[in-house]
Amino acid sequence: MEKNVLNSVRVVLTGAAVLISMTATTAHAANGLKAKYENLGCKEYLNSSQSSDSLTSKCVSLGARIDAIETRISKIYSRKNNILDVLWSPNSDPIQDNFDKLEEKIVKLDALLEKLEAKL
């Protein structure tokens, strides 16, 4: 029985390590999306009254990519919550802090996307 418990703990801790790695990767992806968003000219597009078919196409394409990343983040987030229920109390959750920061970035990206969609 002790061996089974120990194996279960190892599996959960391995899962937590994977989630920490995924958090860093996902945060990097979210930052990369924001940089690409700005580099494509979408920010300037939102602030101007002019429209360009080429720029509109790029912004729409970027919006689709942002949606895909958000879907992946959502899946990671729900898996992380299952593991955290086993490992940590809500008051001391280092992974939750990372996800909170990531969630803030996603909210900002979502707000930018909404502004873009309003302009299109």
XYZ file of C-alpha atoms in Angstrom:
120
model
C 0.000 0.000 0.000
C 2.802 2.441 0.865
C 4.396 1.697 -2.500
C 1.129 2.589 -4.286
C 0.861 5.858 -2.370
C 4.487 6.702 -3.153
C 3.948 5.959 -6.850
C 0.827 8.143 -6.866
C 2.747 11.017 -5.278
C 5.512 10.634 -7.883
C 2.968 10.780 -10.705
C 1.346 13.905 -9.258
C 4.699 15.638 -8.684
C 5.813 14.775 -12.218
C 2.571 16.265 -13.507
C 3.180 19.416 -11.481
C 6.694 19.738 -12.932
C 5.270 19.389 -16.440
C 2.684 22.077 -15.683
C 5.351 24.470 -14.432
C 7.199 23.946 -17.708
C 3.979 24.392 -19.690
C 3.226 27.607 -17.800
C 6.543 29.105 -18.851
C 6.079 27.962 -22.458
C 2.527 29.288 -22.623
C 3.507 32.632 -21.103
C 6.285 32.894 -23.688
C 3.765 32.118 -26.451
C 1.367 34.781 -25.158
C 4.169 37.362 -25.083
C 5.186 36.323 -28.586
C 1.642 36.788 -29.837
C 1.483 40.281 -28.393
C 4.785 41.189 -30.057
C 3.629 39.766 -33.394
C 0.330 41.599 -33.026
C 2.170 44.897 -32.665
C 4.728 44.086 -35.383
C 2.010 43.295 -37.914
C 0.671 46.818 -37.502
C -2.613 45.869 -35.862
C -2.057 48.372 -33.060
C -1.611 51.209 -35.559
C -4.611 49.928 -37.488
C -6.778 50.183 -34.392
C -5.682 53.778 -33.866
C -6.259 54.917 -37.443
C -9.369 55.512 -39.487
C -7.788 54.025 -42.610
C -8.208 50.423 -43.592
C -6.096 48.196 -45.766
C -7.131 44.835 -47.184
C -3.659 43.461 -46.532
C -3.569 44.696 -42.940
C -7.131 43.562 -42.311
C -6.216 40.092 -43.547
C -3.156 39.966 -41.295
C -5.161 41.109 -38.281
C -7.908 38.550 -38.921
C -5.287 35.809 -39.284
C -3.672 36.881 -36.028
C -7.054 36.862 -34.312
C -7.526 33.227 -35.332
C -4.098 32.342 -33.960
C -4.867 34.120 -30.673
C -8.084 32.089 -30.388
C -6.142 28.856 -30.927
C -3.625 29.777 -28.212
C -6.436 30.677 -25.802
C -8.016 27.260 -26.380
C -4.722 25.541 -25.596
C -4.237 27.693 -22.480
C -7.737 26.782 -21.304
C -6.952 23.064 -21.580
C -3.684 23.502 -19.675
C -5.441 25.587 -17.019
C -8.113 22.951 -16.335
C -5.489 20.198 -16.086
C -3.437 22.356 -13.719
C -6.435 22.860 -11.433
C -6.933 19.098 -11.081
C -3.334 18.590 -9.975
C -3.312 21.596 -7.652
C -6.336 20.250 -5.797
C -4.094 17.373 -4.717
C -0.856 19.278 -4.078
C -1.470 22.740 -2.644
C -3.853 24.714 -0.542
C -5.317 27.838 -2.204
C -3.280 30.094 0.107
C 0.149 28.937 -1.058
C 0.055 28.292 -4.768
C 3.146 29.315 -6.760
C 1.759 27.848 -9.982
C -1.505 29.760 -9.519
C 0.468 33.015 -9.357
C 2.065 32.207 -12.715
C -1.310 31.389 -14.226
C -2.811 34.585 -12.799
C -0.104 36.596 -14.566
C -0.688 34.631 -17.754
C -4.420 35.164 -17.450
C -3.851 38.942 -17.205
C -1.903 38.824 -20.467
C -4.669 36.836 -22.127
C -7.266 39.356 -20.963
C -5.189 42.150 -22.517
C -4.851 40.195 -25.769
C -8.581 39.542 -25.755
C -9.322 43.253 -25.279
C -7.056 44.104 -28.210
C -8.793 41.482 -30.327
C -12.216 42.896 -29.433
C -11.092 46.384 -30.486
C -9.773 44.965 -33.734
C -12.998 43.098 -34.432
C -14.970 46.287 -33.801
C -12.855 48.083 -36.417
C -13.207 45.290 -38.995
